[in-house]
mmCIF file with all atom_site columns, C-alpha atoms and ligand atoms in Angstrom:
data_model
loop_
_atom_site.group_PDB
_atom_site.id
_atom_site.type_symbol
_atom_site.label_atom_id
_atom_site.label_alt_id
_atom_site.label_comp_id
_atom_site.label_asym_id
_atom_site.label_entity_id
_atom_site.label_seq_id
_atom_site.pdbx_PDB_ins_code
_atom_site.Cartn_x
_atom_site.Cartn_y
_atom_site.Cartn_z
_atom_site.occupancy
_atom_site.B_iso_or_equiv
_atom_site.pdbx_formal_charge
_atom_site.auth_seq_id
_atom_site.auth_comp_id
_atom_site.auth_asym_id
_atom_site.auth_atom_id
_atom_site.pdbx_PDB_model_num
ATOM   1   C CA  . UNK A 1 1   ? -3.250  5.354   -15.937 1.00 44.00 ? 104 UNK A CA  1
ATOM   2   C CA  . UNK A 1 2   ? -3.043  2.481   -17.626 1.00 49.00 ? 105 UNK A CA  1
ATOM   3   C CA  . UNK A 1 3   ? -1.897  0.053   -15.490 1.00 51.00 ? 106 UNK A CA  1
ATOM   4   C CA  . UNK A 1 4   ? -0.251  -3.364  -16.143 1.00 61.00 ? 107 UNK A CA  1
ATOM   5   C CA  . UNK A 1 5   ? -2.444  -6.062  -15.004 1.00 64.00 ? 108 UNK A CA  1
ATOM   6   C CA  . UNK A 1 6   ? 0.362   -7.688  -13.763 1.00 70.00 ? 109 UNK A CA  1
ATOM   7   C CA  . UNK A 1 7   ? 1.538   -5.419  -11.782 1.00 73.00 ? 110 UNK A CA  1
ATOM   8   C CA  . UNK A 1 8   ? -1.616  -3.992  -10.904 1.00 73.00 ? 111 UNK A CA  1
ATOM   9   C CA  . UNK A 1 9   ? -2.163  -5.301  -6.820  1.00 78.00 ? 112 UNK A CA  1
ATOM   10  C CA  . UNK A 1 10  ? -5.193  -2.976  -5.322  1.00 74.00 ? 113 UNK A CA  1
ATOM   11  C CA  . UNK A 1 11  ? -4.931  -3.755  -0.985  1.00 72.00 ? 114 UNK A CA  1
ATOM   12  C CA  . UNK A 1 12  ? -5.359  -1.868  1.674   1.00 69.00 ? 115 UNK A CA  1
ATOM   13  C CA  . UNK A 1 13  ? -6.159  2.079   1.619   1.00 70.00 ? 116 UNK A CA  1
ATOM   14  C CA  . UNK A 1 14  ? -4.507  4.880   3.581   1.00 79.00 ? 117 UNK A CA  1
ATOM   15  C CA  . UNK A 1 15  ? -3.250  2.302   6.420   1.00 86.00 ? 118 UNK A CA  1
ATOM   16  C CA  . UNK A 1 16  ? -1.574  0.729   3.731   1.00 91.00 ? 119 UNK A CA  1
ATOM   17  C CA  . UNK A 1 17  ? -0.251  4.350   2.811   1.00 91.00 ? 120 UNK A CA  1
ATOM   18  C CA  . UNK A 1 18  ? 1.080   4.853   6.861   1.00 93.00 ? 121 UNK A CA  1
ATOM   19  C CA  . UNK A 1 19  ? 2.290   1.471   7.117   1.00 95.00 ? 122 UNK A CA  1
ATOM   20  C CA  . UNK A 1 20  ? 4.597   1.927   3.713   1.00 96.00 ? 123 UNK A CA  1
ATOM   21  C CA  . UNK A 1 21  ? 6.466   4.925   5.157   1.00 96.00 ? 124 UNK A CA  1
ATOM   22  C CA  . UNK A 1 22  ? 6.925   3.851   8.441   1.00 97.00 ? 125 UNK A CA  1
ATOM   23  C CA  . UNK A 1 23  ? 8.076   0.687   6.764   1.00 98.00 ? 126 UNK A CA  1
ATOM   24  C CA  . UNK A 1 24  ? 10.755  2.685   4.324   1.00 98.00 ? 127 UNK A CA  1
ATOM   25  C CA  . UNK A 1 25  ? 11.497  4.497   7.408   1.00 98.00 ? 128 UNK A CA  1
ATOM   26  C CA  . UNK A 1 26  ? 12.386  1.819   9.625   1.00 98.00 ? 129 UNK A CA  1
ATOM   27  C CA  . UNK A 1 27  ? 14.675  0.000   7.042   1.00 98.00 ? 130 UNK A CA  1
ATOM   28  C CA  . UNK A 1 28  ? 17.002  3.142   5.850   1.00 98.00 ? 131 UNK A CA  1
ATOM   29  C CA  . UNK A 1 29  ? 17.174  2.926   9.590   1.00 98.00 ? 132 UNK A CA  1
ATOM   30  C CA  . UNK A 1 30  ? 18.023  -0.377  9.662   1.00 98.00 ? 133 UNK A CA  1
ATOM   31  C CA  . UNK A 1 31  ? 20.612  -0.656  7.535   1.00 98.00 ? 134 UNK A CA  1
ATOM   32  C CA  . UNK A 1 32  ? 22.265  2.596   8.929   1.00 98.00 ? 135 UNK A CA  1
ATOM   33  C CA  . UNK A 1 33  ? 22.186  1.190   11.976  1.00 98.00 ? 136 UNK A CA  1
ATOM   34  C CA  . UNK A 1 34  ? 24.010  -2.218  11.272  1.00 98.00 ? 137 UNK A CA  1
ATOM   35  C CA  . UNK A 1 35  ? 26.563  -0.886  8.939   1.00 97.00 ? 138 UNK A CA  1
ATOM   36  C CA  . UNK A 1 36  ? 30.611  -1.881  9.667   1.00 97.00 ? 139 UNK A CA  1
ATOM   37  C CA  . UNK A 1 37  ? 28.403  -3.946  12.399  1.00 97.00 ? 140 UNK A CA  1
ATOM   38  C CA  . UNK A 1 38  ? 29.791  -5.828  13.789  1.00 96.00 ? 141 UNK A CA  1
ATOM   39  C CA  . UNK A 1 39  ? 32.497  -4.462  12.774  1.00 97.00 ? 142 UNK A CA  1
ATOM   40  C CA  . UNK A 1 40  ? 33.987  -2.695  9.050   1.00 96.00 ? 143 UNK A CA  1
ATOM   41  C CA  . UNK A 1 41  ? 36.158  -5.386  8.289   1.00 97.00 ? 144 UNK A CA  1
ATOM   42  C CA  . UNK A 1 42  ? 33.430  -8.498  8.769   1.00 96.00 ? 145 UNK A CA  1
ATOM   43  C CA  . UNK A 1 43  ? 30.615  -6.685  8.906   1.00 97.00 ? 146 UNK A CA  1
ATOM   44  C CA  . UNK A 1 44  ? 27.039  -8.601  9.413   1.00 98.00 ? 147 UNK A CA  1
ATOM   45  C CA  . UNK A 1 45  ? 24.863  -9.759  5.864   1.00 98.00 ? 148 UNK A CA  1
ATOM   46  C CA  . UNK A 1 46  ? 21.903  -8.229  6.285   1.00 98.00 ? 149 UNK A CA  1
ATOM   47  C CA  . UNK A 1 47  ? 18.674  -9.062  4.577   1.00 98.00 ? 150 UNK A CA  1
ATOM   48  C CA  . UNK A 1 48  ? 15.484  -8.208  3.867   1.00 98.00 ? 151 UNK A CA  1
ATOM   49  C CA  . UNK A 1 49  ? 13.421  -10.845 3.794   1.00 98.00 ? 152 UNK A CA  1
ATOM   50  C CA  . UNK A 1 50  ? 9.198   -10.181 2.658   1.00 98.00 ? 153 UNK A CA  1
ATOM   51  C CA  . UNK A 1 51  ? 7.335   -13.322 3.271   1.00 98.00 ? 154 UNK A CA  1
ATOM   52  C CA  . UNK A 1 52  ? 3.835   -11.811 1.370   1.00 98.00 ? 155 UNK A CA  1
ATOM   53  C CA  . UNK A 1 53  ? 5.564   -9.745  -0.884  1.00 98.00 ? 156 UNK A CA  1
ATOM   54  C CA  . UNK A 1 54  ? 2.731   -8.977  -3.472  1.00 97.00 ? 157 UNK A CA  1
ATOM   55  C CA  . UNK A 1 55  ? 3.524   -7.598  -6.661  1.00 97.00 ? 158 UNK A CA  1
ATOM   56  C CA  . UNK A 1 56  ? 6.607   -5.051  -6.030  1.00 97.00 ? 159 UNK A CA  1
ATOM   57  C CA  . UNK A 1 57  ? 3.799   -2.078  -6.578  1.00 95.00 ? 160 UNK A CA  1
ATOM   58  C CA  . UNK A 1 58  ? 0.010   -1.173  -5.816  1.00 91.00 ? 161 UNK A CA  1
ATOM   59  C CA  . UNK A 1 59  ? -2.905  -0.043  -6.991  1.00 83.00 ? 162 UNK A CA  1
ATOM   60  C CA  . UNK A 1 60  ? -4.073  3.726   -4.818  1.00 75.00 ? 163 UNK A CA  1
ATOM   61  C CA  . UNK A 1 61  ? -8.295  3.892   -4.681  1.00 63.00 ? 164 UNK A CA  1
ATOM   62  C CA  . UNK A 1 62  ? -9.450  7.122   -5.431  1.00 54.00 ? 165 UNK A CA  1
ATOM   63  C CA  . UNK A 1 63  ? -11.777 8.662   -2.259  1.00 44.00 ? 166 UNK A CA  1
ATOM   64  C CA  . UNK A 1 64  ? -11.111 7.063   0.746   1.00 45.00 ? 167 UNK A CA  1
ATOM   65  C CA  . UNK A 1 65  ? -10.131 8.875   3.488   1.00 40.00 ? 168 UNK A CA  1
ATOM   66  C CA  . UNK A 1 66  ? -8.961  8.150   6.968   1.00 47.00 ? 169 UNK A CA  1
ATOM   67  C CA  . UNK A 1 67  ? -8.841  10.780  9.650   1.00 51.00 ? 170 UNK A CA  1
ATOM   68  C CA  . UNK A 1 68  ? -4.716  11.246  10.328  1.00 54.00 ? 171 UNK A CA  1
ATOM   69  C CA  . UNK A 1 69  ? -5.047  14.390  12.097  1.00 60.00 ? 172 UNK A CA  1
ATOM   70  C CA  . UNK A 1 70  ? -2.816  11.999  15.487  1.00 64.00 ? 173 UNK A CA  1
ATOM   71  C CA  . UNK A 1 71  ? -0.332  12.221  12.521  1.00 62.00 ? 174 UNK A CA  1
ATOM   72  C CA  . UNK A 1 72  ? 0.080   14.448  10.002  1.00 62.00 ? 175 UNK A CA  1
ATOM   73  C CA  . UNK A 1 73  ? 3.415   13.382  8.473   1.00 62.00 ? 176 UNK A CA  1
ATOM   74  C CA  . UNK A 1 74  ? 1.875   10.791  6.860   1.00 56.00 ? 177 UNK A CA  1
ATOM   75  C CA  . UNK A 1 75  ? -1.393  11.698  6.289   1.00 55.00 ? 178 UNK A CA  1
ATOM   76  C CA  . UNK A 1 76  ? -0.397  13.628  2.744   1.00 53.00 ? 179 UNK A CA  1
ATOM   77  C CA  . UNK A 1 77  ? -2.343  13.567  -0.397  1.00 52.00 ? 180 UNK A CA  1
ATOM   78  C CA  . UNK A 1 78  ? -1.119  10.800  -2.512  1.00 52.00 ? 181 UNK A CA  1
ATOM   79  C CA  . UNK A 1 79  ? -1.899  10.871  -6.838  1.00 53.00 ? 182 UNK A CA  1
ATOM   80  C CA  . UNK A 1 80  ? -4.047  7.899   -7.948  1.00 59.00 ? 183 UNK A CA  1
ATOM   81  C CA  . UNK A 1 81  ? -1.847  5.233   -10.090 1.00 79.00 ? 184 UNK A CA  1
ATOM   82  C CA  . UNK A 1 82  ? 0.939   3.092   -9.200  1.00 87.00 ? 185 UNK A CA  1
ATOM   83  C CA  . UNK A 1 83  ? 3.595   3.271   -5.778  1.00 93.00 ? 186 UNK A CA  1
ATOM   84  C CA  . UNK A 1 84  ? 5.894   1.290   -4.612  1.00 96.00 ? 187 UNK A CA  1
ATOM   85  C CA  . UNK A 1 85  ? 4.629   -1.678  -2.303  1.00 97.00 ? 188 UNK A CA  1
ATOM   86  C CA  . UNK A 1 86  ? 7.095   -3.056  -0.273  1.00 98.00 ? 189 UNK A CA  1
ATOM   87  C CA  . UNK A 1 87  ? 9.390   -5.300  -1.636  1.00 98.00 ? 190 UNK A CA  1
ATOM   88  C CA  . UNK A 1 88  ? 10.226  -1.873  -4.123  1.00 98.00 ? 191 UNK A CA  1
ATOM   89  C CA  . UNK A 1 89  ? 10.176  -0.079  -1.103  1.00 98.00 ? 192 UNK A CA  1
ATOM   90  C CA  . UNK A 1 90  ? 13.523  -2.578  0.500   1.00 98.00 ? 193 UNK A CA  1
ATOM   91  C CA  . UNK A 1 91  ? 14.486  -2.034  -3.679  1.00 98.00 ? 194 UNK A CA  1
ATOM   92  C CA  . UNK A 1 92  ? 15.177  1.975   -2.953  1.00 98.00 ? 195 UNK A CA  1
ATOM   93  C CA  . UNK A 1 93  ? 16.680  1.166   0.971   1.00 98.00 ? 196 UNK A CA  1
ATOM   94  C CA  . UNK A 1 94  ? 20.112  2.876   1.068   1.00 98.00 ? 197 UNK A CA  1
ATOM   95  C CA  . UNK A 1 95  ? 22.526  1.545   2.550   1.00 98.00 ? 198 UNK A CA  1
ATOM   96  C CA  . UNK A 1 96  ? 21.028  -1.228  0.617   1.00 98.00 ? 199 UNK A CA  1
ATOM   97  C CA  . UNK A 1 97  ? 20.498  -4.715  2.043   1.00 98.00 ? 200 UNK A CA  1
ATOM   98  C CA  . UNK A 1 98  ? 22.456  -7.385  0.854   1.00 98.00 ? 201 UNK A CA  1
ATOM   99  C CA  . UNK A 1 99  ? 20.263  -10.209 0.158   1.00 98.00 ? 202 UNK A CA  1
ATOM   100 C CA  . UNK A 1 100 ? 16.373  -9.917  -1.036  1.00 98.00 ? 203 UNK A CA  1
ATOM   101 C CA  . UNK A 1 101 ? 14.280  -12.720 -0.444  1.00 98.00 ? 204 UNK A CA  1
ATOM   102 C CA  . UNK A 1 102 ? 10.813  -11.995 -1.681  1.00 98.00 ? 205 UNK A CA  1
ATOM   103 C CA  . UNK A 1 103 ? 8.385   -14.737 -0.610  1.00 98.00 ? 206 UNK A CA  1
ATOM   104 C CA  . UNK A 1 104 ? 4.669   -15.212 -2.715  1.00 98.00 ? 207 UNK A CA  1
ATOM   105 C CA  . UNK A 1 105 ? 2.412   -17.772 -3.179  1.00 98.00 ? 208 UNK A CA  1
ATOM   106 C CA  . UNK A 1 106 ? 0.185   -16.403 -6.509  1.00 98.00 ? 209 UNK A CA  1
ATOM   107 C CA  . UNK A 1 107 ? 2.384   -17.411 -9.138  1.00 98.00 ? 210 UNK A CA  1
ATOM   108 C CA  . UNK A 1 108 ? 1.691   -14.153 -11.565 1.00 98.00 ? 211 UNK A CA  1
ATOM   109 C CA  . UNK A 1 109 ? 2.563   -11.665 -8.694  1.00 98.00 ? 212 UNK A CA  1
ATOM   110 C CA  . UNK A 1 110 ? 5.702   -14.082 -8.594  1.00 98.00 ? 213 UNK A CA  1
ATOM   111 C CA  . UNK A 1 111 ? 6.270   -13.153 -12.442 1.00 98.00 ? 214 UNK A CA  1
ATOM   112 C CA  . UNK A 1 112 ? 6.445   -8.671  -11.166 1.00 98.00 ? 215 UNK A CA  1
ATOM   113 C CA  . UNK A 1 113 ? 8.521   -9.824  -8.579  1.00 98.00 ? 216 UNK A CA  1
ATOM   114 C CA  . UNK A 1 114 ? 11.152  -11.254 -11.111 1.00 98.00 ? 217 UNK A CA  1
ATOM   115 C CA  . UNK A 1 115 ? 10.822  -8.085  -13.358 1.00 98.00 ? 218 UNK A CA  1
ATOM   116 C CA  . UNK A 1 116 ? 12.986  -5.441  -10.435 1.00 98.00 ? 219 UNK A CA  1
ATOM   117 C CA  . UNK A 1 117 ? 15.540  -7.109  -11.452 1.00 98.00 ? 220 UNK A CA  1
ATOM   118 C CA  . UNK A 1 118 ? 15.011  -5.530  -14.671 1.00 98.00 ? 221 UNK A CA  1
ATOM   119 C CA  . UNK A 1 119 ? 14.995  -1.972  -13.229 1.00 97.00 ? 222 UNK A CA  1
ATOM   120 C CA  . UNK A 1 120 ? 17.338  -2.649  -10.351 1.00 98.00 ? 223 UNK A CA  1
ATOM   121 C CA  . UNK A 1 121 ? 19.743  -4.719  -12.093 1.00 98.00 ? 224 UNK A CA  1
ATOM   122 C CA  . UNK A 1 122 ? 22.700  -4.242  -10.308 1.00 98.00 ? 225 UNK A CA  1
ATOM   123 C CA  . UNK A 1 123 ? 20.035  -5.379  -6.927  1.00 98.00 ? 226 UNK A CA  1
ATOM   124 C CA  . UNK A 1 124 ? 19.410  -9.077  -9.629  1.00 98.00 ? 227 UNK A CA  1
ATOM   125 C CA  . UNK A 1 125 ? 22.121  -11.226 -8.515  1.00 98.00 ? 228 UNK A CA  1
ATOM   126 C CA  . UNK A 1 126 ? 21.232  -10.471 -5.274  1.00 98.00 ? 229 UNK A CA  1
ATOM   127 C CA  . UNK A 1 127 ? 17.089  -11.072 -5.479  1.00 98.00 ? 230 UNK A CA  1
ATOM   128 C CA  . UNK A 1 128 ? 15.882  -14.960 -4.512  1.00 98.00 ? 231 UNK A CA  1
ATOM   129 C CA  . UNK A 1 129 ? 11.654  -15.043 -5.949  1.00 98.00 ? 232 UNK A CA  1
ATOM   130 C CA  . UNK A 1 130 ? 10.474  -17.972 -3.161  1.00 98.00 ? 233 UNK A CA  1
ATOM   131 C CA  . UNK A 1 131 ? 7.304   -19.306 -5.050  1.00 98.00 ? 234 UNK A CA  1
ATOM   132 C CA  . UNK A 1 132 ? 5.708   -20.958 -1.438  1.00 98.00 ? 235 UNK A CA  1
ATOM   133 C CA  . UNK A 1 133 ? 3.632   -20.742 1.108   1.00 98.00 ? 236 UNK A CA  1
ATOM   134 C CA  . UNK A 1 134 ? 4.846   -17.747 3.545   1.00 98.00 ? 237 UNK A CA  1
ATOM   135 C CA  . UNK A 1 135 ? 5.154   -20.293 6.790   1.00 98.00 ? 238 UNK A CA  1
ATOM   136 C CA  . UNK A 1 136 ? 6.847   -22.886 5.208   1.00 98.00 ? 239 UNK A CA  1
ATOM   137 C CA  . UNK A 1 137 ? 9.487   -20.453 3.471   1.00 98.00 ? 240 UNK A CA  1
ATOM   138 C CA  . UNK A 1 138 ? 10.065  -19.024 7.127   1.00 98.00 ? 241 UNK A CA  1
ATOM   139 C CA  . UNK A 1 139 ? 10.480  -21.957 8.614   1.00 98.00 ? 242 UNK A CA  1
ATOM   140 C CA  . UNK A 1 140 ? 13.760  -22.915 6.467   1.00 97.00 ? 243 UNK A CA  1
ATOM   141 C CA  . UNK A 1 141 ? 15.247  -19.823 6.607   1.00 97.00 ? 244 UNK A CA  1
ATOM   142 C CA  . UNK A 1 142 ? 14.615  -20.396 10.193  1.00 96.00 ? 245 UNK A CA  1
ATOM   143 C CA  . UNK A 1 143 ? 16.293  -23.113 9.951   1.00 97.00 ? 246 UNK A CA  1
ATOM   144 C CA  . UNK A 1 144 ? 19.917  -21.703 8.323   1.00 96.00 ? 247 UNK A CA  1
ATOM   145 C CA  . UNK A 1 145 ? 22.505  -20.800 10.659  1.00 97.00 ? 248 UNK A CA  1
ATOM   146 C CA  . UNK A 1 146 ? 22.141  -17.320 11.164  1.00 96.00 ? 249 UNK A CA  1
ATOM   147 C CA  . UNK A 1 147 ? 25.645  -16.128 12.836  1.00 96.00 ? 250 UNK A CA  1
ATOM   148 C CA  . UNK A 1 148 ? 27.051  -13.284 11.473  1.00 96.00 ? 251 UNK A CA  1
ATOM   149 C CA  . UNK A 1 149 ? 23.264  -12.363 9.508   1.00 97.00 ? 252 UNK A CA  1
ATOM   150 C CA  . UNK A 1 150 ? 21.027  -10.273 10.508  1.00 98.00 ? 253 UNK A CA  1
ATOM   151 C CA  . UNK A 1 151 ? 17.865  -9.630  8.879   1.00 98.00 ? 254 UNK A CA  1
ATOM   152 C CA  . UNK A 1 152 ? 14.520  -7.536  8.816   1.00 98.00 ? 255 UNK A CA  1
ATOM   153 C CA  . UNK A 1 153 ? 11.137  -9.770  8.073   1.00 98.00 ? 256 UNK A CA  1
ATOM   154 C CA  . UNK A 1 154 ? 8.617   -8.165  6.720   1.00 98.00 ? 257 UNK A CA  1
ATOM   155 C CA  . UNK A 1 155 ? 5.064   -10.138 7.588   1.00 98.00 ? 258 UNK A CA  1
ATOM   156 C CA  . UNK A 1 156 ? 1.486   -8.016  5.412   1.00 97.00 ? 259 UNK A CA  1
ATOM   157 C CA  . UNK A 1 157 ? -0.819  -11.212 5.309   1.00 96.00 ? 260 UNK A CA  1
ATOM   158 C CA  . UNK A 1 158 ? -4.562  -9.950  4.157   1.00 93.00 ? 261 UNK A CA  1
ATOM   159 C CA  . UNK A 1 159 ? -5.588  -11.453 6.987   1.00 93.00 ? 262 UNK A CA  1
ATOM   160 C CA  . UNK A 1 160 ? -4.891  -14.812 9.959   1.00 93.00 ? 263 UNK A CA  1
ATOM   161 C CA  . UNK A 1 161 ? -1.865  -16.368 7.326   1.00 94.00 ? 264 UNK A CA  1
ATOM   162 C CA  . UNK A 1 162 ? 0.718   -16.022 9.714   1.00 95.00 ? 265 UNK A CA  1
ATOM   163 C CA  . UNK A 1 163 ? 1.203   -18.967 11.994  1.00 95.00 ? 266 UNK A CA  1
HETATM 164 C C1  . SAM B 2 .   ? -2.249  -7.677  1.029   1.00 61.57 ? 562 SAM B C1  1
HETATM 165 S S1  . SAM B 2 .   ? -0.765  -8.619  0.351   1.00 61.57 ? 562 SAM B S1  1
HETATM 166 C C2  . SAM B 2 .   ? 0.928   -7.835  0.223   1.00 61.57 ? 562 SAM B C2  1
HETATM 167 C C3  . SAM B 2 .   ? 1.173   -6.668  -0.560  1.00 61.57 ? 562 SAM B C3  1
HETATM 168 C C4  . SAM B 2 .   ? 2.802   -6.414  0.022   1.00 61.57 ? 562 SAM B C4  1
HETATM 169 N N1  . SAM B 2 .   ? 3.886   -6.496  1.509   1.00 61.57 ? 562 SAM B N1  1
HETATM 170 C C5  . SAM B 2 .   ? 3.274   -4.605  -0.500  1.00 61.57 ? 562 SAM B C5  1
HETATM 171 O O1  . SAM B 2 .   ? 3.296   -3.896  0.050   1.00 61.57 ? 562 SAM B O1  1
HETATM 172 O O2  . SAM B 2 .   ? 2.938   -4.673  -1.953  1.00 61.57 ? 562 SAM B O2  1
HETATM 173 C C6  . SAM B 2 .   ? -0.651  -9.913  0.771   1.00 61.57 ? 562 SAM B C6  1
HETATM 174 C C7  . SAM B 2 .   ? 0.217   -10.974 0.113   1.00 61.57 ? 562 SAM B C7  1
HETATM 175 O O3  . SAM B 2 .   ? 0.187   -12.573 0.143   1.00 61.57 ? 562 SAM B O3  1
HETATM 176 C C8  . SAM B 2 .   ? -0.257  -13.187 -1.007  1.00 61.57 ? 562 SAM B C8  1
HETATM 177 N N2  . SAM B 2 .   ? 0.200   -14.246 0.617   1.00 61.57 ? 562 SAM B N2  1
HETATM 178 C C9  . SAM B 2 .   ? -1.334  -14.735 0.955   1.00 61.57 ? 562 SAM B C9  1
HETATM 179 N N3  . SAM B 2 .   ? -1.261  -15.768 1.346   1.00 61.57 ? 562 SAM B N3  1
HETATM 180 C C10 . SAM B 2 .   ? 0.023   -16.333 1.169   1.00 61.57 ? 562 SAM B C10 1
HETATM 181 C C11 . SAM B 2 .   ? 0.803   -17.207 2.253   1.00 61.57 ? 562 SAM B C11 1
HETATM 182 N N4  . SAM B 2 .   ? 0.073   -17.768 2.862   1.00 61.57 ? 562 SAM B N4  1
HETATM 183 N N5  . SAM B 2 .   ? 1.926   -17.589 1.239   1.00 61.57 ? 562 SAM B N5  1
HETATM 184 C C12 . SAM B 2 .   ? 2.306   -16.960 0.533   1.00 61.57 ? 562 SAM B C12 1
HETATM 185 N N6  . SAM B 2 .   ? 2.478   -15.961 -0.188  1.00 61.57 ? 562 SAM B N6  1
HETATM 186 C C13 . SAM B 2 .   ? 1.210   -15.580 0.596   1.00 61.57 ? 562 SAM B C13 1
HETATM 187 C C14 . SAM B 2 .   ? -1.211  -12.927 -1.151  1.00 61.57 ? 562 SAM B C14 1
HETATM 188 O O4  . SAM B 2 .   ? -0.738  -13.332 -2.533  1.00 61.57 ? 562 SAM B O4  1
HETATM 189 C C15 . SAM B 2 .   ? -0.134  -11.263 -1.391  1.00 61.57 ? 562 SAM B C15 1
HETATM 190 O O5  . SAM B 2 .   ? 0.204   -10.971 -3.107  1.00 61.57 ? 562 SAM B O5  1
#
């Protein structure tokens, strides 16, 4: 498969697939559980905040093998190529979130994230792509008034970047 440079983002291994499957299941459970909460007439504004958002895609590596025998439902094989990263999984979640905040410090990855607005046009008005440093951006977000709002904050750094 010919992978466009701006989207290709190679990271992780089989554990990344397992992690993202858990994320997708969690997001669906979250928006389902909070549907019409606390009341149908005034539900929470539900947000997804991805503080290390990447490009929206991830590129798989061939030949990696991790023993997932304890989690057989996570161990199916995947074809090589571009798979959904956390941002695209969030955008595909049903019931949908009301707001999506993607934080990423790399400018070319932010450009790829902005490209998701073309693909998810109905969600585009509710997508914010914030180029910046995750720790600073999170502190800023935490200062907002959260009564009436709830969010999933997904932290997926390469290493120990979370302060
Ligand atoms: C492991 S990747 C995230 C992958 C993404 N969650 C996915 O599933 O597609 C980590 C990302 O965090 C970004 N990053 C690293 N340090 C950062 C920081 N301090 N603030 C914001 N983004 C950062 C990197 O550029 C990279 O795109």
